[in-house]
Short mmCIF file of C-alpha atoms in Angstrom, two decimals:
data_model
loop_
_atom_site.label_atom_id
_atom_site.label_comp_id
_atom_site.label_asym_id
_atom_site.label_seq_id
_atom_site.Cartn_x
_atom_site.Cartn_y
_atom_site.Cartn_z
CA MET O 180 -0.18 -0.22 -0.40
CA LYS O 181 1.34 2.99 -1.31
CA SER O 182 1.46 6.01 1.47
CA LYS O 183 -0.24 8.91 1.05
CA HIS O 184 2.35 11.72 2.21
CA ILE O 185 5.63 12.01 1.43
CA ARG O 186 7.28 13.01 4.79
CA GLY O 187 10.42 11.43 5.18
CA VAL O 188 12.26 8.64 3.01
CA ASN O 189 10.38 5.89 4.73
CA ASP O 190 7.16 7.17 3.65
CA LEU O 191 8.30 5.45 0.43
CA GLY O 192 11.20 2.89 1.27
CA LYS O 193 12.40 1.02 -2.00
CA ASP O 194 9.38 0.16 -4.02
CA GLY O 195 8.71 3.32 -3.52
CA ILE O 196 11.98 4.92 -4.20
CA GLN O 197 11.70 3.04 -7.23
CA GLU O 198 9.19 3.87 -8.54
CA ILE O 199 9.43 7.61 -8.41
CA LEU O 200 12.38 6.79 -9.87
CA SER O 201 11.21 5.16 -13.14
CA LEU O 202 8.22 8.01 -13.33
CA SER O 203 11.27 10.68 -13.94
CA ASP O 204 12.59 8.90 -16.47
CA HIS O 205 9.17 9.56 -18.49
CA PHE O 206 8.81 13.12 -16.81
CA PHE O 207 12.43 13.75 -18.54
CA GLU O 208 11.08 12.91 -21.98
CA VAL O 209 8.14 15.49 -21.26
CA SER O 210 10.82 17.98 -20.79
CA THR O 211 13.04 17.16 -24.27
CA ARG O 212 9.63 18.02 -25.68
CA ARG O 213 8.75 20.96 -27.98
CA ILE O 214 6.47 21.69 -25.22
CA PRO O 215 7.82 20.30 -21.75
CA LYS O 216 3.84 20.56 -20.27
CA VAL O 217 1.21 17.60 -19.58
CA PRO O 218 -2.03 17.85 -18.31
CA ALA O 219 -2.39 14.91 -15.90
CA LEU O 220 -2.91 16.98 -12.40
CA ARG O 221 -5.01 20.10 -14.22
CA GLY O 222 -7.47 21.11 -11.77
CA ARG O 223 -5.20 19.97 -8.80
CA THR O 224 -4.47 22.66 -6.22
CA ILE O 225 -0.79 22.51 -4.13
CA ALA O 226 -0.17 24.92 -1.80
CA TRP O 227 3.10 25.80 -0.68
CA LEU O 228 3.85 26.46 2.92
CA PHE O 229 7.08 27.95 3.37
CA TYR O 230 8.12 29.23 6.74
CA GLU O 231 11.67 28.90 5.82
CA ASN O 232 13.78 30.29 2.92
CA SER O 233 13.82 28.67 -0.06
CA THR O 234 15.30 29.05 -4.18
CA ARG O 235 15.99 26.09 -5.65
CA THR O 236 13.27 23.81 -3.89
CA ARG O 237 10.77 25.96 -4.08
CA LEU O 238 11.24 26.68 -7.45
CA SER O 239 11.32 23.79 -8.94
CA PHE O 240 8.57 22.41 -7.16
CA GLU O 241 6.81 25.19 -8.86
CA THR O 242 8.10 25.01 -12.21
CA ALA O 243 7.01 21.00 -11.59
CA ALA O 244 3.21 22.06 -11.01
CA LYS O 245 3.20 24.30 -13.91
CA ARG O 246 4.25 21.32 -16.04
CA LEU O 247 1.97 18.90 -14.93
CA SER O 248 -0.68 21.62 -15.06
CA ALA O 249 -1.76 21.43 -11.25
CA ASP O 250 -2.73 24.60 -10.14
CA SER O 251 -0.92 26.45 -6.75
CA MET O 252 -1.24 28.44 -4.11
CA ASN O 253 1.28 30.59 -3.27
CA PHE O 254 1.87 31.53 0.71
CA SER O 255 4.78 33.59 1.76
CA VAL O 256 5.03 33.54 4.97
CA SER O 257 6.40 37.51 5.68
CA SER O 258 2.74 38.70 3.77
CA SER O 259 0.37 36.71 5.69
CA SER O 260 -1.63 36.02 8.59
CA VAL O 261 1.40 34.44 9.83
CA LYS O 262 3.02 37.81 10.94
CA LYS O 263 0.09 38.70 12.74
CA GLY O 264 0.53 35.70 14.75
CA GLU O 265 -1.61 33.19 13.64
CA SER O 266 -0.69 29.14 14.34
CA LEU O 267 0.89 26.60 12.22
CA ARG O 268 -2.55 24.82 12.77
CA ASP O 269 -4.79 27.63 11.42
CA THR O 270 -3.02 28.41 8.58
CA VAL O 271 -3.59 24.90 7.69
CA GLU O 272 -7.14 24.85 8.33
CA THR O 273 -7.55 28.28 6.08
CA VAL O 274 -5.80 26.79 3.07
CA SER O 275 -7.08 22.91 3.62
CA ALA O 276 -10.71 24.88 3.63
CA MET O 277 -9.32 26.80 0.09
CA GLY O 278 -9.34 22.75 -1.13
CA VAL O 279 -5.81 21.56 -1.59
CA ASP O 280 -4.66 18.82 -2.72
CA ALA O 281 -1.53 18.67 -1.72
CA ILE O 282 0.84 20.94 0.74
CA VAL O 283 4.49 21.82 0.29
CA VAL O 284 5.97 22.29 3.44
CA ARG O 285 9.21 23.91 4.64
CA HIS O 286 9.88 24.64 8.22
CA SER O 287 12.49 25.28 10.66
CA SER O 288 11.00 22.57 12.98
CA THR O 289 12.01 19.00 13.36
CA GLY O 290 7.98 17.03 12.77
CA VAL O 291 6.14 19.80 10.84
CA PRO O 292 5.10 17.47 8.63
CA TRP O 293 4.18 14.74 10.14
CA LEU O 294 1.62 16.80 12.26
CA LEU O 295 -0.15 18.38 8.98
CA PRO O 296 -2.17 15.39 8.71
CA LYS O 297 -4.42 15.84 12.21
CA TRP O 298 -5.78 18.84 10.50
CA THR O 299 -5.95 18.39 6.58
CA ASP O 300 -6.80 15.62 4.13
CA ALA O 301 -4.71 16.89 1.67
CA SER O 302 -1.16 14.82 0.96
CA ILE O 303 1.29 16.10 2.65
CA ILE O 304 5.18 17.16 0.69
CA ASN O 305 7.89 17.44 3.23
CA ALA O 306 10.36 20.29 1.93
CA GLY O 307 12.57 19.99 4.90
CA ASP O 308 11.51 20.22 8.41
CA GLY O 309 14.57 21.70 10.63
CA ALA O 310 17.46 19.21 10.73
CA HIS O 311 15.34 16.06 9.64
CA GLU O 312 14.70 15.61 6.44
CA HIS O 313 14.06 16.31 3.32
CA PRO O 314 12.92 13.74 1.67
CA THR O 315 12.67 15.19 -2.21
CA GLN O 316 16.00 16.37 -1.94
CA SER O 317 17.02 12.33 -1.74
CA LEU O 318 15.25 11.46 -4.15
CA LEU O 319 16.77 13.51 -7.06
CA ASP O 320 19.82 12.90 -5.40
CA CYS O 321 19.17 8.87 -6.10
CA TYR O 322 18.22 9.76 -9.39
CA THR O 323 20.98 11.67 -10.33
CA ILE O 324 23.52 9.20 -9.36
CA GLN O 325 21.27 6.83 -10.90
CA LYS O 326 21.71 8.27 -14.22
CA GLN O 327 25.10 9.51 -13.94
CA LEU O 328 26.93 5.72 -13.02
CA GLY O 329 23.45 3.78 -14.17
CA GLY O 330 22.30 2.94 -10.35
CA ILE O 331 22.98 3.05 -6.89
CA GLU O 332 23.46 -0.48 -5.27
CA GLY O 333 26.69 -1.47 -4.40
CA LYS O 334 27.99 2.24 -5.14
CA LYS O 335 30.04 3.93 -2.24
CA ILE O 336 29.23 7.74 -1.70
CA VAL O 337 31.18 9.63 0.54
CA ILE O 338 29.06 12.60 2.51
CA VAL O 339 31.61 15.65 3.57
CA GLY O 340 30.28 18.39 6.18
CA ASP O 341 27.77 19.69 8.51
CA ILE O 342 26.28 16.50 9.29
CA LYS O 343 25.32 17.34 12.34
CA HIS O 344 22.77 20.50 10.86
CA SER O 345 21.98 18.76 8.05
CA ARG O 346 18.28 17.31 6.66
CA VAL O 347 20.21 16.29 3.17
CA ALA O 348 21.96 13.99 5.13
CA ARG O 349 19.86 12.41 7.25
CA SER O 350 17.21 11.74 3.83
CA ASN O 351 19.98 10.60 1.97
CA ILE O 352 21.48 8.40 4.04
CA LEU O 353 17.93 6.41 4.64
CA ALA O 354 17.76 6.74 0.56
CA PHE O 355 21.33 5.58 -0.14
CA LYS O 356 20.72 2.83 2.17
CA ALA O 357 17.18 1.93 0.87
CA MET O 358 19.18 1.47 -1.94
CA GLY O 359 21.71 -1.16 -1.75
CA ALA O 360 25.17 1.93 -1.55
CA GLU O 361 27.96 1.86 0.91
CA ILE O 362 27.75 5.27 2.83
CA VAL O 363 30.60 7.08 4.10
CA LEU O 364 30.17 10.37 6.35
CA VAL O 365 33.49 12.23 6.39
CA ALA O 366 33.42 15.28 8.81
CA PRO O 367 35.25 16.78 12.33
CA ARG O 368 33.92 15.23 15.90
CA THR O 369 31.81 18.10 16.29
CA LEU O 370 30.30 18.33 13.18
CA LEU O 371 28.36 14.94 13.50
CA PRO O 372 25.27 14.31 15.75
CA VAL O 373 26.18 12.40 19.60
CA ASP O 374 25.09 9.37 18.38
CA THR O 375 25.25 7.40 15.15
CA SER O 376 25.61 4.08 16.41
CA THR O 377 22.52 2.94 15.09
CA TRP O 378 23.15 5.00 11.30
CA PRO O 379 24.37 2.30 8.66
CA VAL O 380 27.31 4.51 7.91
CA GLU O 381 31.03 4.29 8.62
CA ILE O 382 32.52 7.13 9.74
CA SER O 383 36.19 8.74 8.91
CA GLU O 384 37.64 11.80 9.86
CA ASN O 385 40.24 11.41 6.65
CA LEU O 386 38.93 12.74 3.78
CA ASP O 387 41.74 12.02 1.23
CA GLU O 388 41.64 8.58 2.15
CA SER O 389 38.04 7.63 1.59
CA ILE O 390 37.51 9.70 -0.95
CA SER O 391 40.39 7.74 -3.34
CA ASP O 392 37.98 5.24 -4.51
CA ALA O 393 34.57 6.66 -3.97
CA ASP O 394 31.90 6.48 -6.77
CA VAL O 395 30.05 10.00 -5.33
CA ILE O 396 31.26 12.64 -3.31
CA TYR O 397 28.30 14.25 -1.52
CA MET O 398 29.69 17.29 -0.72
CA LEU O 399 27.24 19.33 2.50
CA ARG O 400 26.86 23.42 2.75
CA MET O 401 28.74 24.72 6.16
CA GLN O 402 24.68 25.90 7.72
CA LEU O 403 26.16 28.90 9.56
CA GLU O 404 23.03 29.97 9.94
CA ARG O 405 22.27 27.15 11.46
CA GLN O 406 25.27 26.38 14.18
CA LYS O 407 25.31 28.58 16.95
CA GLU O 408 28.34 27.47 18.18
CA ALA O 409 31.65 27.45 17.59
CA PHE O 410 32.21 24.14 15.89
CA VAL O 411 35.35 24.15 13.99
CA PRO O 412 38.37 26.55 14.85
CA SER O 413 38.16 28.61 11.75
CA LEU O 414 36.51 28.21 8.40
CA ARG O 415 40.39 28.03 6.88
CA GLU O 416 41.33 25.33 9.09
CA TYR O 417 37.89 23.46 8.15
CA THR O 418 38.43 24.00 4.27
CA ASN O 419 41.67 22.57 4.72
CA ASP O 420 40.90 19.37 5.94
CA PHE O 421 37.37 19.00 5.18
CA GLY O 422 37.36 21.30 1.86
CA LEU O 423 36.90 19.99 -1.72
CA THR O 424 40.51 21.87 -2.75
CA LEU O 425 40.76 22.12 -6.35
CA GLU O 426 44.43 19.42 -5.98
CA ARG O 427 41.62 17.08 -3.99
CA ALA O 428 39.28 17.15 -6.98
CA GLN O 429 41.94 16.13 -9.51
CA LYS O 430 43.15 13.28 -7.73
CA LEU O 431 39.55 12.46 -7.85
CA PRO O 432 39.56 8.76 -9.91
CA LYS O 433 38.03 9.18 -13.72
CA HIS O 434 34.75 8.31 -12.96
CA THR O 435 33.62 10.07 -9.50
CA ILE O 436 30.72 12.16 -9.45
CA ILE O 437 30.84 15.27 -7.50
CA MET O 438 27.77 16.65 -5.73
CA HIS O 439 26.10 19.51 -3.67
CA PRO O 440 22.87 20.19 -2.83
CA GLY O 441 23.47 24.32 -3.17
CA PRO O 442 23.45 26.52 -2.03
CA MET O 443 27.23 26.12 -2.13
CA ASN O 444 29.71 28.33 -0.17
CA ARG O 445 32.14 28.25 -2.29
CA GLY O 446 35.82 28.78 -0.98
CA VAL O 447 34.25 26.77 2.26
CA GLU O 448 33.12 23.49 1.37
CA ILE O 449 33.82 23.87 -1.95
CA ALA O 450 36.82 24.81 -4.44
CA SER O 451 34.97 28.08 -7.13
CA GLU O 452 36.27 26.53 -9.35
CA VAL O 453 35.51 22.51 -8.58
CA PRO O 454 31.49 22.68 -9.84
CA GLU O 455 32.82 24.05 -12.63
CA LEU O 456 34.82 20.64 -13.34
CA GLY O 457 33.75 17.60 -15.97
CA ASN O 458 32.33 15.52 -13.26
CA ALA O 459 30.46 17.59 -10.73
CA VAL O 460 26.93 17.21 -11.26
CA VAL O 461 26.13 20.19 -9.27
CA THR O 462 23.55 21.56 -12.33
CA ASN O 463 22.14 17.85 -12.87
CA GLN O 464 20.95 17.83 -9.67
CA VAL O 465 18.95 21.16 -10.40
CA SER O 466 16.84 20.37 -13.36
CA ASN O 467 16.59 16.64 -12.18
CA GLY O 468 15.01 18.66 -9.30
CA VAL O 469 12.13 19.46 -11.25
CA ILE O 470 11.56 15.98 -13.22
CA VAL O 471 11.10 14.36 -9.87
CA ARG O 472 9.55 17.14 -8.28
CA MET O 473 7.25 16.01 -11.63
CA ALA O 474 7.27 12.76 -10.37
CA VAL O 475 6.61 12.80 -6.70
CA LEU O 476 3.72 14.91 -7.52
CA TYR O 477 2.22 12.63 -9.68
CA PHE O 478 3.16 9.63 -7.74
CA LEU O 479 1.07 10.98 -4.87
CA LEU O 480 -2.13 13.07 -6.89
CA GLY O 481 -1.79 10.35 -10.54
CA SER O 482 -0.48 6.97 -9.49
CA GLY O 483 -3.22 6.05 -6.24
CA ALA O 484 -1.45 7.11 -3.39
CA GLU O 485 -3.99 9.79 -2.59
CA LEU O 486 -7.05 6.98 -3.12
CA SER O 487 -5.02 4.78 -0.63
CA GLU O 488 -6.83 4.16 2.71
CA ASP O 489 -3.80 4.12 5.11
CA GLY O 490 -3.55 7.90 4.42
CA ASN O 491 -4.74 9.52 7.64
CA ASP O 492 -1.92 7.65 9.97
CA ASN O 493 -0.21 9.94 12.63
CA GLU O 494 1.99 7.26 13.73
CA MET Z 229 3.01 -19.17 -17.63
CA ALA Z 230 0.74 -20.65 -19.28
CA ASP Z 231 -0.24 -18.28 -22.92
CA SER Z 232 -3.90 -18.75 -20.98
CA GLU Z 233 -2.66 -17.01 -17.66
CA ARG Z 234 -1.28 -14.26 -18.93
CA THR Z 235 -0.58 -11.29 -16.51
CA THR Z 236 -2.54 -8.52 -17.15
CA THR Z 237 -1.60 -4.73 -16.62
CA PRO Z 238 -0.95 -4.40 -12.92
CA LEU Z 239 -4.05 -1.43 -12.61
CA ASN Z 240 -6.48 -4.02 -12.95
CA GLY Z 241 -5.01 -5.35 -9.37
CA GLY Z 242 -5.49 -9.16 -11.30
CA PHE Z 243 -4.60 -11.95 -14.49
CA PHE Z 244 -6.08 -12.37 -17.74
CA VAL Z 245 -8.19 -16.12 -18.34
CA ALA Z 246 -8.43 -16.75 -21.40
CA ARG Z 247 -12.27 -18.55 -22.77
CA SER Z 248 -11.84 -18.73 -26.18
CA GLU Z 249 -9.17 -17.79 -29.24
CA ILE Z 250 -10.23 -15.60 -31.60
CA MET Z 251 -7.48 -15.61 -33.31
CA ASP Z 252 -4.19 -17.51 -33.73
CA ALA Z 253 -0.86 -16.53 -35.00
CA ASP Z 254 -1.06 -17.11 -38.48
CA GLY Z 255 -4.98 -14.76 -38.65
CA VAL Z 256 -2.66 -12.09 -36.47
CA ARG Z 257 -0.04 -12.45 -38.45
CA ARG Z 258 -2.39 -11.88 -42.07
CA ALA Z 259 -4.29 -9.10 -40.78
CA LEU Z 260 -1.41 -7.23 -40.09
CA TRP Z 261 -0.30 -7.87 -43.67
CA ARG Z 262 -3.92 -6.67 -45.00
CA MET Z 263 -3.58 -3.49 -42.80
CA SER Z 264 -0.51 -2.88 -44.10
CA HIS Z 265 -1.64 -3.11 -47.84
CA GLU Z 266 -4.71 -0.75 -46.42
CA ILE Z 267 -2.46 1.63 -44.68
CA LEU Z 268 -0.32 2.10 -48.34
CA GLU Z 269 -3.78 2.19 -50.65
CA GLN Z 270 -5.41 4.81 -48.53
CA ASN Z 271 -2.56 7.05 -48.15
CA LYS Z 272 -0.77 6.24 -51.81
CA GLY Z 273 2.27 4.90 -51.28
CA ILE Z 274 4.13 5.29 -47.33
CA ARG Z 275 5.75 8.85 -48.01
CA ASP Z 276 4.71 11.49 -44.73
CA ILE Z 277 3.77 8.33 -42.45
CA VAL Z 278 5.03 7.68 -39.18
CA LEU Z 279 3.65 4.69 -37.06
CA VAL Z 280 2.66 5.71 -33.46
CA GLY Z 281 2.40 2.79 -31.26
CA LEU Z 282 0.74 3.36 -27.70
CA GLU Z 283 2.39 2.00 -24.71
CA THR Z 284 2.77 -0.91 -24.19
CA GLY Z 285 -0.34 -3.05 -26.24
CA GLY Z 286 0.46 -1.15 -29.68
CA VAL Z 287 4.29 -1.08 -29.48
CA HIS Z 288 4.63 -4.64 -31.33
CA LEU Z 289 1.79 -4.19 -34.14
CA ALA Z 290 3.42 -0.62 -34.99
CA ARG Z 291 6.96 -2.69 -35.65
CA LYS Z 292 5.71 -5.11 -37.30
CA LEU Z 293 3.42 -2.98 -39.08
CA ALA Z 294 6.99 -1.08 -40.36
CA ILE Z 295 9.02 -4.25 -40.85
CA ASN Z 296 6.14 -5.54 -43.49
CA LEU Z 297 5.49 -1.71 -45.14
CA LEU Z 298 9.79 -1.86 -46.00
CA GLU Z 299 8.80 -5.65 -47.06
CA ILE Z 300 6.05 -3.83 -49.95
CA GLU Z 301 7.44 -0.95 -50.57
CA GLY Z 302 11.23 -1.08 -50.22
CA GLU Z 303 11.92 2.10 -47.51
CA GLU Z 304 12.11 1.91 -44.11
CA ILE Z 305 9.44 4.56 -42.00
CA PRO Z 306 10.04 6.07 -38.60
CA VAL Z 307 8.22 4.18 -35.94
CA GLY Z 308 7.84 6.31 -32.35
CA THR Z 309 5.98 5.24 -29.37
CA LEU Z 310 3.40 6.88 -27.31
CA ASP Z 311 2.33 6.54 -23.56
CA VAL Z 312 -0.48 8.46 -23.22
CA ALA Z 313 -0.59 7.88 -19.16
CA PHE Z 314 -0.31 11.69 -17.91
CA TYR Z 315 -3.17 12.33 -20.77
CA ARG Z 316 -6.04 10.26 -19.30
CA ASP Z 317 -9.59 11.59 -18.20
CA ASP Z 318 -9.23 9.30 -15.04
CA ILE Z 319 -6.09 9.94 -13.16
CA GLY Z 320 -7.33 10.78 -9.42
CA ILE Z 321 -10.21 8.72 -10.03
CA ARG Z 322 -8.51 5.47 -10.39
CA PRO Z 323 -4.60 5.02 -10.44
CA VAL Z 324 -3.27 5.65 -13.49
CA VAL Z 325 0.71 4.05 -13.71
CA PRO Z 326 2.17 4.87 -17.11
CA GLY Z 327 3.78 2.42 -19.45
CA ASN Z 328 7.78 2.83 -21.13
CA PRO Z 329 8.88 6.59 -21.41
CA THR Z 330 7.54 8.06 -24.86
CA ASP Z 331 9.98 7.91 -27.58
CA LEU Z 332 9.09 9.63 -30.34
CA PRO Z 333 12.37 11.07 -31.86
CA PHE Z 334 10.96 12.96 -35.19
CA ASP Z 335 9.40 16.07 -36.03
CA LEU Z 336 5.09 15.31 -36.56
CA THR Z 337 4.52 18.34 -38.33
CA SER Z 338 2.32 17.58 -42.33
CA ARG Z 339 3.23 13.87 -41.65
CA VAL Z 340 0.51 11.21 -41.82
CA VAL Z 341 0.14 9.71 -38.10
CA VAL Z 342 -0.91 6.06 -38.28
CA LEU Z 343 -1.77 5.24 -34.46
CA VAL Z 344 -1.52 1.94 -33.54
CA ASP Z 345 -3.37 0.00 -30.89
CA ASP Z 346 -4.74 -3.70 -30.45
CA VAL Z 347 -7.35 -3.00 -28.84
CA LEU Z 348 -10.13 -0.31 -29.08
CA PHE Z 349 -12.79 0.10 -26.47
CA THR Z 350 -14.44 2.72 -25.26
CA GLY Z 351 -11.87 5.55 -27.41
CA ARG Z 352 -10.57 7.37 -24.18
CA THR Z 353 -7.19 5.99 -24.89
CA ILE Z 354 -7.65 7.19 -28.54
CA ARG Z 355 -9.16 10.57 -27.62
CA ALA Z 356 -5.62 10.98 -24.61
CA ALA Z 357 -3.88 10.00 -27.49
CA MET Z 358 -4.85 12.35 -29.75
CA ASP Z 359 -4.46 14.86 -27.15
CA ALA Z 360 -0.61 13.96 -26.69
CA ILE Z 361 0.22 14.03 -30.53
CA VAL Z 362 -0.50 17.60 -30.95
CA ASP Z 363 1.98 18.38 -28.40
CA PHE Z 364 3.95 17.27 -30.34
CA GLY Z 365 3.52 18.95 -34.18
CA ARG Z 366 0.91 19.75 -35.87
CA PRO Z 367 0.60 16.39 -38.41
CA ALA Z 368 -1.45 16.67 -42.08
CA ALA Z 369 -3.35 14.01 -40.30
CA VAL Z 370 -4.57 10.97 -37.90
CA GLN Z 371 -5.15 8.16 -38.75
CA LEU Z 372 -6.12 4.97 -36.37
CA ALA Z 373 -5.02 1.25 -36.54
CA VAL Z 374 -6.44 -1.15 -33.89
CA MET Z 375 -5.86 -5.37 -34.46
CA ILE Z 376 -9.22 -5.57 -32.26
CA ASP Z 377 -12.59 -3.02 -32.35
CA ARG Z 378 -14.68 -4.98 -29.44
CA GLY Z 379 -17.29 -1.67 -29.42
CA HIS Z 380 -18.61 -0.15 -26.26
CA ARG Z 381 -17.32 3.66 -27.71
CA GLU Z 382 -17.95 6.55 -25.67
CA LEU Z 383 -16.44 9.24 -27.58
CA PRO Z 384 -17.22 9.66 -31.31
CA ILE Z 385 -13.75 7.97 -32.32
CA ARG Z 386 -13.75 5.50 -35.03
CA PRO Z 387 -10.71 3.49 -36.68
CA ASP Z 388 -9.60 3.81 -39.79
CA TYR Z 389 -7.75 0.03 -39.80
CA VAL Z 390 -9.04 -2.83 -38.25
CA GLY Z 391 -7.50 -6.44 -37.89
CA LYS Z 392 -11.13 -7.81 -36.79
CA ASN Z 393 -14.38 -6.88 -35.16
CA LEU Z 394 -15.52 -8.28 -31.97
CA PRO Z 395 -18.45 -8.10 -30.72
CA THR Z 396 -17.80 -8.49 -27.03
CA ARG Z 397 -19.42 -8.02 -23.37
CA ARG Z 398 -18.15 -4.96 -21.44
CA ASP Z 399 -16.77 -7.53 -18.88
CA GLU Z 400 -14.39 -9.12 -20.91
CA LEU Z 401 -10.88 -8.86 -21.94
CA VAL Z 402 -9.58 -9.20 -25.25
CA ASP Z 403 -5.28 -9.97 -25.06
CA VAL Z 404 -3.85 -9.29 -28.03
CA GLN Z 405 -0.65 -10.95 -28.57
CA GLU Z 406 1.55 -11.96 -31.94
CA GLY Z 407 0.78 -15.61 -31.35
CA GLY Z 408 -3.04 -14.26 -31.49
CA VAL Z 409 -6.35 -13.21 -29.81
CA TRP Z 410 -8.28 -14.45 -26.94
CA LEU Z 411 -11.17 -13.80 -25.38
CA GLY Z 412 -11.24 -13.67 -21.46
CA HIS Z 413 -11.82 -12.06 -18.02
CA LEU Z 414 -9.83 -10.58 -15.44
CA GLU Z 415 -9.75 -12.58 -12.16
CA SER Z 416 -9.08 -10.51 -9.07
CA GLU Z 417 -6.37 -12.13 -7.28
CA GLU Z 418 -7.89 -12.87 -3.70
CA SER Z 419 -9.73 -15.72 -5.64
#
């Protein structure tokens, strides 16, 4: 039975991820057409509830909705009644009362997407909750790896940097693991969560050693806005030990691809020149983002997921 | 799996059980030969013709028609495939899961597009296909070739080339393969 929501990677599991990846192949074809648009979700309404800033996630969701002919209900926190003190619940109930089929939510608090089904019948899509999950990012990352390397199973994926504050890392670990990859995390102790003993990963503090035989190097952004204390002695030292410098990037095996979820701190976790190298797929990730989010919206509103009965489970 | 227990699309959540054979492999082959000649006769040759097989049942028939036309006229004609899932009118009512991605690597503008499908039933798939086709260009004409016309049309659509007219009940199912055509019904997975 399909889940009605995509709040976290585990709402999908391996089967769900695979279904979205194969739907993505269809939407890739659609995106190459003269008119890159299909009427699949005509008459469906999707609301964006972004309580946190976003450029690419929001833009790619909006583009995806338009290419599926869905209508969207825009909601920007800065110009809404949230500024007058309206609660999350009242906002969701208001939006829901206007008739929406799906709500895409980004919030600084962990768990918000799991609360929403109590207040609305709409399908919920998590576009990032605190430092917890960002499932659509990991789906587009899986799609990018599959397209670039022909598959994910058995690949060695090295995730480097600020794991502690990264919802991208958490979702990616779940998704890459579900798809059968080998995952290595490389970070200073201070940027790792307190307890990683239950995570299906290997942990290292030696970047050069870990990336020498990697298939994928996934650089995370130093989330300076979430860091309320000093986690590294200095950014220059961090770059030295954990940054993907031009020298490191040039030493990589030929087939290794370089990924980054953006926005990049050029010169900190990744050298300015590196995203321009032939094996960097950062812009592929962005264009795949639109395709995969079309697949996500279609998966929920077209392929029958919203028709399933386990929709309102609040585990 | 036996021929008589061929699975159908998972969409229906069941499997096909055949009751009677309508055509054998020779019947299908002869019908395709006749349809190939009819296409040539109708269009006075193969100039500007492209064949578009509908996913998934029409694809192998379109390829076979193209092979026949090559044999008759000595010229290759373009064959594409079209998945109409995203154009269906029942999205949101029942699960609509696409087959293989569309592959139309040529311009349709001013060409004669012959849509090829295995079974013509309500006509809704063809309606969706015509909507999809115009997104790729403006064809000079769109024609329709089907192996089986089983009636029960819900839209004003008629085929140009038919393998066989087959009166059916609404709850029956028709299975078209290269090796033959069977009439049967869908058995749900639980029973």
